[in-house]
């Protein structure tokens, strides 16, 4: 696995979480809390946009933080990420570029919020 593949896994996890939070029958505490609000269709659409933005910001910040381009909890340093076979996934700079492309690059028409 390389940095681009690692970031792609993070992007898929973000999309999975977004769908989980949007499904009132998923059993997720977040989804149950949103369902309890009894939002209108327009409010639900806005909530989905907010959730998408929050998850994007969280995943992007964590990835850039691991790459040394942002602080995590007030500490800024570069981390090296290895897979289970002890192969280096990311050293320095690889995650940030891939994260930008995956999370802020060209829009994916199949991903994101339900409009």
mmCIF file of C-alpha atoms in Angstrom:
data_model
loop_
_atom_site.group_PDB
_atom_site.id
_atom_site.type_symbol
_atom_site.label_atom_id
_atom_site.label_comp_id
_atom_site.label_asym_id
_atom_site.label_seq_id
_atom_site.Cartn_x
_atom_site.Cartn_y
_atom_site.Cartn_z
ATOM 1 C CA UNK A 1 0.000 0.000 0.000
ATOM 2 C CA UNK A 2 1.228 3.482 -0.786
ATOM 3 C CA UNK A 3 0.122 6.939 0.367
ATOM 4 C CA UNK A 4 -2.485 7.321 -2.387
ATOM 5 C CA UNK A 5 -4.049 3.958 -1.529
ATOM 6 C CA UNK A 6 -4.013 4.804 2.194
ATOM 7 C CA UNK A 7 -5.772 8.109 1.546
ATOM 8 C CA UNK A 8 -8.279 6.367 -0.748
ATOM 9 C CA UNK A 9 -9.105 4.002 2.143
ATOM 10 C CA UNK A 10 -9.650 7.030 4.390
ATOM 11 C CA UNK A 11 -11.908 8.601 1.765
ATOM 12 C CA UNK A 12 -13.983 5.403 1.542
ATOM 13 C CA UNK A 13 -14.260 5.328 5.336
ATOM 14 C CA UNK A 14 -15.458 8.939 5.329
ATOM 15 C CA UNK A 15 -18.141 8.093 2.746
ATOM 16 C CA UNK A 16 -19.176 4.989 4.724
ATOM 17 C CA UNK A 17 -19.557 7.053 7.889
ATOM 18 C CA UNK A 18 -21.555 9.702 6.041
ATOM 19 C CA UNK A 19 -24.003 7.072 4.772
ATOM 20 C CA UNK A 20 -24.204 5.518 8.242
ATOM 21 C CA UNK A 21 -25.020 8.877 9.824
ATOM 22 C CA UNK A 22 -27.673 9.560 7.173
ATOM 23 C CA UNK A 23 -29.447 6.215 7.761
ATOM 24 C CA UNK A 24 -31.838 6.510 10.706
ATOM 25 C CA UNK A 25 -31.999 2.705 10.960
ATOM 26 C CA UNK A 26 -28.228 2.148 11.055
ATOM 27 C CA UNK A 27 -28.071 1.977 14.843
ATOM 28 C CA UNK A 28 -25.554 4.824 14.908
ATOM 29 C CA UNK A 29 -25.969 7.209 17.841
ATOM 30 C CA UNK A 30 -25.382 10.097 15.427
ATOM 31 C CA UNK A 31 -28.117 8.858 13.077
ATOM 32 C CA UNK A 32 -30.511 8.345 15.978
ATOM 33 C CA UNK A 33 -29.822 11.864 17.241
ATOM 34 C CA UNK A 34 -30.466 13.351 13.823
ATOM 35 C CA UNK A 35 -33.678 11.324 13.434
ATOM 36 C CA UNK A 36 -34.861 12.596 16.825
ATOM 37 C CA UNK A 37 -34.653 16.154 15.477
ATOM 38 C CA UNK A 38 -37.429 15.343 12.966
ATOM 39 C CA UNK A 39 -35.908 17.604 10.331
ATOM 40 C CA UNK A 40 -37.752 18.755 7.237
ATOM 41 C CA UNK A 41 -36.447 17.634 3.834
ATOM 42 C CA UNK A 42 -34.562 20.936 3.410
ATOM 43 C CA UNK A 43 -33.129 20.734 6.929
ATOM 44 C CA UNK A 44 -32.040 17.129 6.283
ATOM 45 C CA UNK A 45 -30.284 18.223 3.105
ATOM 46 C CA UNK A 46 -28.454 20.950 5.024
ATOM 47 C CA UNK A 47 -27.573 18.516 7.831
ATOM 48 C CA UNK A 48 -26.098 16.118 5.251
ATOM 49 C CA UNK A 49 -23.996 18.939 3.790
ATOM 50 C CA UNK A 50 -22.776 19.844 7.278
ATOM 51 C CA UNK A 51 -21.901 16.228 8.099
ATOM 52 C CA UNK A 52 -20.072 15.861 4.787
ATOM 53 C CA UNK A 53 -18.079 19.021 5.508
ATOM 54 C CA UNK A 54 -17.242 17.990 9.063
ATOM 55 C CA UNK A 55 -16.064 14.529 8.019
ATOM 56 C CA UNK A 56 -14.035 15.968 5.146
ATOM 57 C CA UNK A 57 -12.344 18.480 7.462
ATOM 58 C CA UNK A 58 -11.613 15.845 10.133
ATOM 59 C CA UNK A 59 -10.141 13.257 7.763
ATOM 60 C CA UNK A 60 -8.171 15.850 5.793
ATOM 61 C CA UNK A 61 -6.765 17.450 8.968
ATOM 62 C CA UNK A 62 -5.728 14.070 10.387
ATOM 63 C CA UNK A 63 -4.018 13.050 7.157
ATOM 64 C CA UNK A 64 -2.187 16.363 6.795
ATOM 65 C CA UNK A 65 -1.288 16.214 10.492
ATOM 66 C CA UNK A 66 0.201 12.740 10.076
ATOM 67 C CA UNK A 67 2.210 14.127 7.177
ATOM 68 C CA UNK A 68 3.578 16.958 9.323
ATOM 69 C CA UNK A 69 1.702 19.717 7.493
ATOM 70 C CA UNK A 70 -0.637 20.543 10.393
ATOM 71 C CA UNK A 71 -0.653 20.077 14.140
ATOM 72 C CA UNK A 72 -2.528 17.289 15.873
ATOM 73 C CA UNK A 73 -3.532 18.274 19.376
ATOM 74 C CA UNK A 74 -1.089 21.162 19.329
ATOM 75 C CA UNK A 75 1.867 19.004 18.259
ATOM 76 C CA UNK A 76 3.244 19.339 14.743
ATOM 77 C CA UNK A 77 5.663 16.696 13.559
ATOM 78 C CA UNK A 78 6.031 14.226 10.713
ATOM 79 C CA UNK A 79 4.919 10.646 11.295
ATOM 80 C CA UNK A 80 5.950 7.592 9.314
ATOM 81 C CA UNK A 81 3.178 5.101 8.561
ATOM 82 C CA UNK A 82 3.921 1.424 7.939
ATOM 83 C CA UNK A 83 1.653 -1.422 6.854
ATOM 84 C CA UNK A 84 1.475 -4.842 8.550
ATOM 85 C CA UNK A 85 4.396 -6.085 6.442
ATOM 86 C CA UNK A 86 6.516 -3.237 7.837
ATOM 87 C CA UNK A 87 6.517 -1.477 4.453
ATOM 88 C CA UNK A 88 6.603 2.311 4.558
ATOM 89 C CA UNK A 89 3.257 3.745 3.393
ATOM 90 C CA UNK A 90 4.103 7.381 3.889
ATOM 91 C CA UNK A 91 7.179 9.282 4.873
ATOM 92 C CA UNK A 92 6.832 13.042 4.406
ATOM 93 C CA UNK A 93 4.648 14.971 1.982
ATOM 94 C CA UNK A 94 2.991 11.988 0.332
ATOM 95 C CA UNK A 95 -0.219 12.047 2.362
ATOM 96 C CA UNK A 96 -0.833 15.770 2.068
ATOM 97 C CA UNK A 97 -0.810 15.761 -1.733
ATOM 98 C CA UNK A 98 -2.988 12.656 -1.974
ATOM 99 C CA UNK A 99 -5.380 13.976 0.690
ATOM 100 C CA UNK A 100 -5.829 17.264 -1.133
ATOM 101 C CA UNK A 101 -6.672 15.447 -4.357
ATOM 102 C CA UNK A 102 -9.051 12.958 -2.697
ATOM 103 C CA UNK A 103 -10.844 15.377 -0.372
ATOM 104 C CA UNK A 104 -10.673 18.736 -2.173
ATOM 105 C CA UNK A 105 -9.802 17.939 -5.785
ATOM 106 C CA UNK A 106 -12.168 17.225 -8.648
ATOM 107 C CA UNK A 107 -15.646 16.479 -7.304
ATOM 108 C CA UNK A 108 -16.698 12.825 -7.362
ATOM 109 C CA UNK A 109 -20.269 12.690 -8.707
ATOM 110 C CA UNK A 110 -20.980 9.434 -6.835
ATOM 111 C CA UNK A 111 -19.738 10.648 -3.449
ATOM 112 C CA UNK A 112 -20.942 13.182 -0.949
ATOM 113 C CA UNK A 113 -24.329 14.336 0.108
ATOM 114 C CA UNK A 114 -27.764 13.321 -0.995
ATOM 115 C CA UNK A 115 -29.417 16.260 -2.729
#
